[in-house]
GROMACS .gro file of C-alpha atoms in nm:
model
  310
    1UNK     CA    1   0.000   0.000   0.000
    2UNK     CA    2   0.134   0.299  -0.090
    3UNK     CA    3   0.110   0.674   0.139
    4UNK     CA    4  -0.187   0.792  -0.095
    5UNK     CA    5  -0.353   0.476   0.006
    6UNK     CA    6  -0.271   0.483   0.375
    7UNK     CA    7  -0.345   0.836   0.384
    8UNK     CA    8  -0.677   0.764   0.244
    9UNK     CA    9  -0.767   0.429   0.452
   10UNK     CA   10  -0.707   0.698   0.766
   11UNK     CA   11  -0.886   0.953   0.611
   12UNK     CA   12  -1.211   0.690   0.616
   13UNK     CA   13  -1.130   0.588   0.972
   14UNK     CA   14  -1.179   0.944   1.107
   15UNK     CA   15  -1.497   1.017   0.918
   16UNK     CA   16  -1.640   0.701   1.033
   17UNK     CA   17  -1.578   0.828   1.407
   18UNK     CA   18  -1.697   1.144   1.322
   19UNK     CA   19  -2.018   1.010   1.169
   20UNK     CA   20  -2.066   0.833   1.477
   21UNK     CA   21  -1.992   1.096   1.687
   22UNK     CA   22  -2.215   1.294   1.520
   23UNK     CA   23  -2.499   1.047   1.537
   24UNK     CA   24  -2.455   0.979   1.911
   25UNK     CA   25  -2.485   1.369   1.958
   26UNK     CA   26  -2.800   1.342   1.761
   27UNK     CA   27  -2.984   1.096   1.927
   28UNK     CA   28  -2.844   1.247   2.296
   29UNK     CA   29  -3.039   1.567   2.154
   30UNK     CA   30  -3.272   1.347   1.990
   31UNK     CA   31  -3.357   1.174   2.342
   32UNK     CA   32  -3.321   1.463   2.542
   33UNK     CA   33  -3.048   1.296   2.766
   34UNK     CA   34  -3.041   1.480   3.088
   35UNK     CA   35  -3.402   1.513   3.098
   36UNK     CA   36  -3.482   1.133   3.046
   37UNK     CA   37  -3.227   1.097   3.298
   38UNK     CA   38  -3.355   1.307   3.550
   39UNK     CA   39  -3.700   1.093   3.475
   40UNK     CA   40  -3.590   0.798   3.553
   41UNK     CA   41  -3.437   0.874   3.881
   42UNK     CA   42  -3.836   0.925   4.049
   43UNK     CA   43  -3.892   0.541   3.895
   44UNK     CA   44  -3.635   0.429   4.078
   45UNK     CA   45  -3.693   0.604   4.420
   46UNK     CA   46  -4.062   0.512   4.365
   47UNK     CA   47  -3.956   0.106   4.330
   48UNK     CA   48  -3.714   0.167   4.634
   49UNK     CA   49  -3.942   0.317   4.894
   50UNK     CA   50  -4.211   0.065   4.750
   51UNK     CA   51  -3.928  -0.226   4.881
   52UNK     CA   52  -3.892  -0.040   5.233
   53UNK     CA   53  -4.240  -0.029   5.252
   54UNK     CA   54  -4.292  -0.374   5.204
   55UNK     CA   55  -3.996  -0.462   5.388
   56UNK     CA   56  -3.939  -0.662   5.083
   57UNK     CA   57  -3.563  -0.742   4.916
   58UNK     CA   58  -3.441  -0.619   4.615
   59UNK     CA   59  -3.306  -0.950   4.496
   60UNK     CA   60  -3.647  -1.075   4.514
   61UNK     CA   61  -3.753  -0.802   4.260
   62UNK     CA   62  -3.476  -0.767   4.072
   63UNK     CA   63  -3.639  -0.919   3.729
   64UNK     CA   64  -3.918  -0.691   3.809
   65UNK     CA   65  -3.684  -0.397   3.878
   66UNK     CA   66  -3.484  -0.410   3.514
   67UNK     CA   67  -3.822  -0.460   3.322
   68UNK     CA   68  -3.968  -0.170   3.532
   69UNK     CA   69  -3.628   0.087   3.449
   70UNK     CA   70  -3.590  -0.051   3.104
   71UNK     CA   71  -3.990  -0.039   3.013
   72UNK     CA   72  -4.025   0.321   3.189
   73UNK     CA   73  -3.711   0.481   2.972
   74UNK     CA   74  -3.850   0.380   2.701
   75UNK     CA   75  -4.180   0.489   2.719
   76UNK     CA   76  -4.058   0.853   2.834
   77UNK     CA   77  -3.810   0.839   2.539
   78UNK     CA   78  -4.114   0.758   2.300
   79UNK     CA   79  -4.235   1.045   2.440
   80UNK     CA   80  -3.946   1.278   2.413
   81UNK     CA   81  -3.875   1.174   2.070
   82UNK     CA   82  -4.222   1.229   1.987
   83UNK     CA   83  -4.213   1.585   2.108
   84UNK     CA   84  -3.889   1.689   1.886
   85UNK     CA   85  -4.105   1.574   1.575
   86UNK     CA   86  -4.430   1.741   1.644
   87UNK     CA   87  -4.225   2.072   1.766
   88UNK     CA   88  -3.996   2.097   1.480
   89UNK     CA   89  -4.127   2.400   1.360
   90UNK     CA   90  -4.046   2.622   1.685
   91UNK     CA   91  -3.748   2.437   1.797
   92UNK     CA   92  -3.583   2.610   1.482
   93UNK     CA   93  -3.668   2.948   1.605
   94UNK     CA   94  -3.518   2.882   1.960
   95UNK     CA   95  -3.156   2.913   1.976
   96UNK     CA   96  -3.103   2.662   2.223
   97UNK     CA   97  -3.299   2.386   2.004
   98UNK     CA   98  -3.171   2.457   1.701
   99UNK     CA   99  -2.910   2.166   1.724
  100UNK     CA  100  -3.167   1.917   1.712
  101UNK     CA  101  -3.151   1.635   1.445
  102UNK     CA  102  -3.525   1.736   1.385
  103UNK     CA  103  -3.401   2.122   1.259
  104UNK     CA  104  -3.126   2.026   1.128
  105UNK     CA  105  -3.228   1.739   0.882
  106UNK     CA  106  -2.936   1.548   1.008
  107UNK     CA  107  -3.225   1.252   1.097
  108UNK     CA  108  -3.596   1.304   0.898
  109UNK     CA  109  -3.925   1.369   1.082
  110UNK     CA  110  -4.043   1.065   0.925
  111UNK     CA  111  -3.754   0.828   1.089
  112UNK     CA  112  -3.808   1.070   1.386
  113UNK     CA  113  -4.162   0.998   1.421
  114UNK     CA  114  -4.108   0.561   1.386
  115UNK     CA  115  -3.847   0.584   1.617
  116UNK     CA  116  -4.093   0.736   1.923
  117UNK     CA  117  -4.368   0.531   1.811
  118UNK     CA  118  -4.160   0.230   1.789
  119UNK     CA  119  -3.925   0.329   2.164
  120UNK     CA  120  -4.311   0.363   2.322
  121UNK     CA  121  -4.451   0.033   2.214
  122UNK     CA  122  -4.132  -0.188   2.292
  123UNK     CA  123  -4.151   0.027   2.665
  124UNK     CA  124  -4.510  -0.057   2.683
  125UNK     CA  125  -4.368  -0.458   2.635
  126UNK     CA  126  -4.156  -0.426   2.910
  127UNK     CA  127  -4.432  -0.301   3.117
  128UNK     CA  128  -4.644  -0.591   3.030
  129UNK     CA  129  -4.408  -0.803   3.273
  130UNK     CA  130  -4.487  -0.581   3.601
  131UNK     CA  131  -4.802  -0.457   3.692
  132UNK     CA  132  -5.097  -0.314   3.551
  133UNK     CA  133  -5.001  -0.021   3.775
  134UNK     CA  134  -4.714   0.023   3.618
  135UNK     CA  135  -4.831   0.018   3.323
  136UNK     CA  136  -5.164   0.245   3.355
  137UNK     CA  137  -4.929   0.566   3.527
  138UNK     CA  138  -4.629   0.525   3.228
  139UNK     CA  139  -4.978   0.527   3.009
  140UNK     CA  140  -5.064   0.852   3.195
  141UNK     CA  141  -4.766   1.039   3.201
  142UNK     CA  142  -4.676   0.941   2.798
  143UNK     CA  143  -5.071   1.035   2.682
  144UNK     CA  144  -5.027   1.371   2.869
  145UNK     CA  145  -4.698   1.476   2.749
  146UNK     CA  146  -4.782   1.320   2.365
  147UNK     CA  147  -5.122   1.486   2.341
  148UNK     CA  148  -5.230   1.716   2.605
  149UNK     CA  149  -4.935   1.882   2.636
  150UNK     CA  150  -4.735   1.870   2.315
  151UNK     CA  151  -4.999   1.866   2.068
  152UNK     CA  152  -5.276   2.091   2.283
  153UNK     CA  153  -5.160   2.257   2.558
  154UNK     CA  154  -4.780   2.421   2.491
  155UNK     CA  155  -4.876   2.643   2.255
  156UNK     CA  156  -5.228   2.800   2.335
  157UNK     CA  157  -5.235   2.798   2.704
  158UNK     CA  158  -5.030   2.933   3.034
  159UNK     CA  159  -5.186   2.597   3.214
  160UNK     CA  160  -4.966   2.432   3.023
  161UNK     CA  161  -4.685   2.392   3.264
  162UNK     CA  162  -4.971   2.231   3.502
  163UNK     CA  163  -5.049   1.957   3.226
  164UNK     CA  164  -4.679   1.909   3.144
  165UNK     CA  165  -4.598   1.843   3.536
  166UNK     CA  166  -4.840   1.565   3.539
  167UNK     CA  167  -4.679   1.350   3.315
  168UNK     CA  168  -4.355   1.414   3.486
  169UNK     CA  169  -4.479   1.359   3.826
  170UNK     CA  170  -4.647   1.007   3.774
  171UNK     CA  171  -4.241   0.862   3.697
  172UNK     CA  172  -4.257   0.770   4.107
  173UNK     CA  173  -4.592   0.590   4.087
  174UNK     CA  174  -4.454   0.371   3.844
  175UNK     CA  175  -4.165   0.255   4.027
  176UNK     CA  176  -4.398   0.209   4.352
  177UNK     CA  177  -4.697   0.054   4.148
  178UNK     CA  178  -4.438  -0.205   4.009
  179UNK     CA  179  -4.431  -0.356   4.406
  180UNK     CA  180  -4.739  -0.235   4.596
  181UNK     CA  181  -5.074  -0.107   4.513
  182UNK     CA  182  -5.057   0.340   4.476
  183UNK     CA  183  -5.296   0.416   4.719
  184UNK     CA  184  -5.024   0.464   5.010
  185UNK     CA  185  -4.891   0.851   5.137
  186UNK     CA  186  -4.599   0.775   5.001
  187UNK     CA  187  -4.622   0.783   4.648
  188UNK     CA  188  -4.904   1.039   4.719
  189UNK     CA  189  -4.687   1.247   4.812
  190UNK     CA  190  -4.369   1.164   4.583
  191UNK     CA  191  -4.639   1.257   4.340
  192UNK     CA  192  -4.742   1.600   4.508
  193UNK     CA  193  -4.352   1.696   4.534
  194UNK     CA  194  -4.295   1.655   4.198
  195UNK     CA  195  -4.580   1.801   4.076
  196UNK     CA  196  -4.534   2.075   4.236
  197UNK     CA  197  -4.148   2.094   4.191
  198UNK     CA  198  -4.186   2.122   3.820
  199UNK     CA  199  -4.378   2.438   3.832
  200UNK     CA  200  -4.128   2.709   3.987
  201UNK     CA  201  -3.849   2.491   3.778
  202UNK     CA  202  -4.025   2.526   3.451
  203UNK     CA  203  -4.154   2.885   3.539
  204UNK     CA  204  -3.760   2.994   3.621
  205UNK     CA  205  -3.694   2.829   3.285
  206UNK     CA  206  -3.954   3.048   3.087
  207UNK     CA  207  -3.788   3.340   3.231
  208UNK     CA  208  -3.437   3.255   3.125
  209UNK     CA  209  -3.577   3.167   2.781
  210UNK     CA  210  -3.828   3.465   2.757
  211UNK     CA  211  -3.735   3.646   2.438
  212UNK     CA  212  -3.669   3.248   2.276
  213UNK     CA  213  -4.022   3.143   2.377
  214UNK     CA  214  -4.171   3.529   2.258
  215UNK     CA  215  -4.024   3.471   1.958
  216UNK     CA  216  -4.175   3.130   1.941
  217UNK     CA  217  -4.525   3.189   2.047
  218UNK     CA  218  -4.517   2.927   2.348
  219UNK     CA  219  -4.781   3.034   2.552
  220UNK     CA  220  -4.559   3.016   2.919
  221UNK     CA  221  -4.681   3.246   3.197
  222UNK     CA  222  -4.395   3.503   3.130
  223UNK     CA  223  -4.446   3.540   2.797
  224UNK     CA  224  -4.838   3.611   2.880
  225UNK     CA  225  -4.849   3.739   3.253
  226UNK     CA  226  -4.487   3.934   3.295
  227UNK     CA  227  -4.225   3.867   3.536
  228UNK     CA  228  -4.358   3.980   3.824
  229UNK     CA  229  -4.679   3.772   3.822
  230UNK     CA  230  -4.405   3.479   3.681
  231UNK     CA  231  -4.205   3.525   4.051
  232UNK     CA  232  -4.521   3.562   4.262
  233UNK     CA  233  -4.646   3.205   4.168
  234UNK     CA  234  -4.298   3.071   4.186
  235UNK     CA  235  -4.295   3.178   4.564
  236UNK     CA  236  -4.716   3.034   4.614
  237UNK     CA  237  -4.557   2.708   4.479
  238UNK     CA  238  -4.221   2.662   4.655
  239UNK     CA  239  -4.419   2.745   4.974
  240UNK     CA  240  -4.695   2.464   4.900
  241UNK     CA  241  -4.378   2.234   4.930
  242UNK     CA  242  -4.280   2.313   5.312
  243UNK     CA  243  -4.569   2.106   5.422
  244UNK     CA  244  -4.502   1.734   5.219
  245UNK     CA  245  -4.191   1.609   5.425
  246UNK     CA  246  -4.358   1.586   5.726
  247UNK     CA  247  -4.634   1.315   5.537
  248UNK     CA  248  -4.299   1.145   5.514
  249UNK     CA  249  -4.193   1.039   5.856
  250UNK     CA  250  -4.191   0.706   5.779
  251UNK     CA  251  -3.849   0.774   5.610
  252UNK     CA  252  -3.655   0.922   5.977
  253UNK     CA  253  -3.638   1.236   6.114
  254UNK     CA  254  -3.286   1.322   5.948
  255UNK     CA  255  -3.468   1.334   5.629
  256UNK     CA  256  -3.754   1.571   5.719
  257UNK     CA  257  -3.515   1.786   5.867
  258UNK     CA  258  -3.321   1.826   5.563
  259UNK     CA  259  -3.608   1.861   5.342
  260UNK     CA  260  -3.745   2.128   5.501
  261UNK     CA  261  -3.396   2.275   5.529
  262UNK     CA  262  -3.408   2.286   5.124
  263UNK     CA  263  -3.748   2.393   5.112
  264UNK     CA  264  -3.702   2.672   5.341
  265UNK     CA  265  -3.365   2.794   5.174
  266UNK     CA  266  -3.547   2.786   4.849
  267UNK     CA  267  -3.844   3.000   5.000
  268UNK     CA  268  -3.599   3.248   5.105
  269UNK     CA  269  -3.465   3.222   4.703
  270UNK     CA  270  -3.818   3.350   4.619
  271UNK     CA  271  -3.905   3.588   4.851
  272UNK     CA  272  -3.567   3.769   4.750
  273UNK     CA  273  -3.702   3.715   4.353
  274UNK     CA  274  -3.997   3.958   4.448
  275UNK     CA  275  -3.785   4.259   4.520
  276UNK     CA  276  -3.473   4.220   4.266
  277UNK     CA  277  -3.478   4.379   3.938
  278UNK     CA  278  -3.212   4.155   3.790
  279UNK     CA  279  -3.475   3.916   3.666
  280UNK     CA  280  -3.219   3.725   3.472
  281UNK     CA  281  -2.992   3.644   3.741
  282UNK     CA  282  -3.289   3.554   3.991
  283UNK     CA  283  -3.402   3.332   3.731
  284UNK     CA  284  -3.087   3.144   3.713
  285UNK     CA  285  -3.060   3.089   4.081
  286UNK     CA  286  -3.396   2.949   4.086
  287UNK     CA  287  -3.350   2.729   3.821
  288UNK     CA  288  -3.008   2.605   3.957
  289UNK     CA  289  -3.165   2.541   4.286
  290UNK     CA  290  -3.414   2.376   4.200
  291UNK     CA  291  -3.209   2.115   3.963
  292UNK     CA  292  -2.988   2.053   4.272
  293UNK     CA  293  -3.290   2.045   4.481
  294UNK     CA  294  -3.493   1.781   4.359
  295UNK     CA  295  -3.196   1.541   4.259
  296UNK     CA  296  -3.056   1.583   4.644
  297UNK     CA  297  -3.383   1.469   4.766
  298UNK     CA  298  -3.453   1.212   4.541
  299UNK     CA  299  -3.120   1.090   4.589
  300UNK     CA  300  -3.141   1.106   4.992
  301UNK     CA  301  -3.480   0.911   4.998
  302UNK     CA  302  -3.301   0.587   4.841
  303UNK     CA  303  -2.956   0.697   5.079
  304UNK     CA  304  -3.210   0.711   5.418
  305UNK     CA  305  -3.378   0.357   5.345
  306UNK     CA  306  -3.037   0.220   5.234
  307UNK     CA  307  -3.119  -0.089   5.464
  308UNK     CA  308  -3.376  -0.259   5.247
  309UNK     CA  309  -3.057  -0.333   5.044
  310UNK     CA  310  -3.047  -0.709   5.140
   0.00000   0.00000   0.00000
């Protein structure tokens, strides 16, 4: 082989690797990584406290555990996929979704639009080895997302942050209704946090993204109500959270202290909201909070019930 061929054999070798690079960076946007991440974290916790509950072992549960994780990420990545094809049009106008395959062309609507059906129906097979549980709340949260948020709500109404928090918040309920039947505080209230969680987060999101989502014509309460309405109902929502750890005794005192710790320090992040006038940088402290906030306490449930590990 002579240099023009080697230097042409390498030549292919790096554009493979940057094809696949490229195509891994598409489907992370494609999948919305960090956010399916961050969804699958409540499954878990759900299943946990479900075990603790029960005072059941994981080992027991473990086939029930990976078709529970694996069914669940799939469904919410049907989902996700499915709401990069249908909002094509004004992810191209926002500068910080411009880099999805969907805008760019790199992967067609068409494919797009297979691939979410197809990730939904082989999480939806997964399911069918848990629970009906399980599977009626993934149903929930993907219908709500897929149809009443993406396809009705998002652009038209303010309430659509409400409708978009439901299908986030039913991710614990799965996990718990993959063990034990739903109708326990627990998961009632893993359900309330989160539900409530996502509406300051999501709120401090629309104010970082204001003149994006303007431009857009996504109907979030900033765009339509202003700022200052925008803070007040952050602070109403962070302080409906002070009240849920307590429902959660059964998880130790050490945990209700620190939850309340979080929720207090947050409260004090909105009431100083009200009286800034850099909007921007309030905004970003919310929304930084409140990413750290819900992943510590997640994160400490499992960590404070540790002993169900058998």
């Amino acid at each position: 082989m002579n240099i023009k061929n080697i230097k042409s054999a390498v030549s292919s070798q790096k554009n493979v690797r940057t094809n696949d690079k490229n195509l891994l960076v598409d489907l992370k946007l494609l999948l919305k990584g960090p956010v399916l991440i961050a969804n699958v974290l409540p499954v878990f916790t759900g299943f946990w406290l479900a075990l603790f509950v029960s005072n059941a072992s994981f080992y027991e549960y473990f086939d029930v555990f990976v078709f529970t994780i694996i069914g669940s990420t799939l469904v919410m990545a049907g989902a996700l996929v499915l709401n990069n094809w249908y909002d094509a049009d004004i992810d191209a106008i926002m500068s910080r979704t411009k880099q999805r395959p969907t805008v760019t062309g790199n992967i067609s609507l068409k494919t797009v639009l297979i691939i979410g059906i197809t990730l939904t129906l082989l999480g939806f097979l997964f399911l069918f080895f848990t629970t009906v549980g399980a599977i009626f709340y993934a149903f929930i949260g993907w219908f709500t997302y897929v149809f009443l948020y993406t396809m009705w709500s998002k652009r038209k109404y303010t309430l659509n942050t409400v409708v978009g928090s439901v299908s986030g918040a039913v991710t614990p309920l799965i996990g718990w209704a993959a063990i034990a039947p739903s109708n326990h505080i627990i998961p009632i209230i893993l359900f309330s946090i989160l539900f409530i969680w996502q509406m300051p987060h999501t709120f401090a999101i629309a104010m970082r993204k204001y003149e994006e989502y303007k431009a857009a014509g996504v109907a979030m309460l900033p765009v339509v109500r202003g700022f200052k309405m925008t803070k007040r109902q952050i602070l109403v929502y962070v302080a409906c959270l002070l009240p849920l750890p307590f429902y959660l005794h059964e998880l130790g005192i050490v945990f209700v202290a620190i939850a309340t710790v979080l929720n207090l320090t947050w409260l004090g992040i909105s009431v100083y909201g009200l009286f800034t006038k850099d909007d921007q940088k309030y905004a970003y402290v919310s929304f930084l909070y409140s990413v750290n906030y819900i992943s510590i306490l997640y994160v400490f449930m499992i960590l404070v019930t540790m002993p169900v590990f058998k």
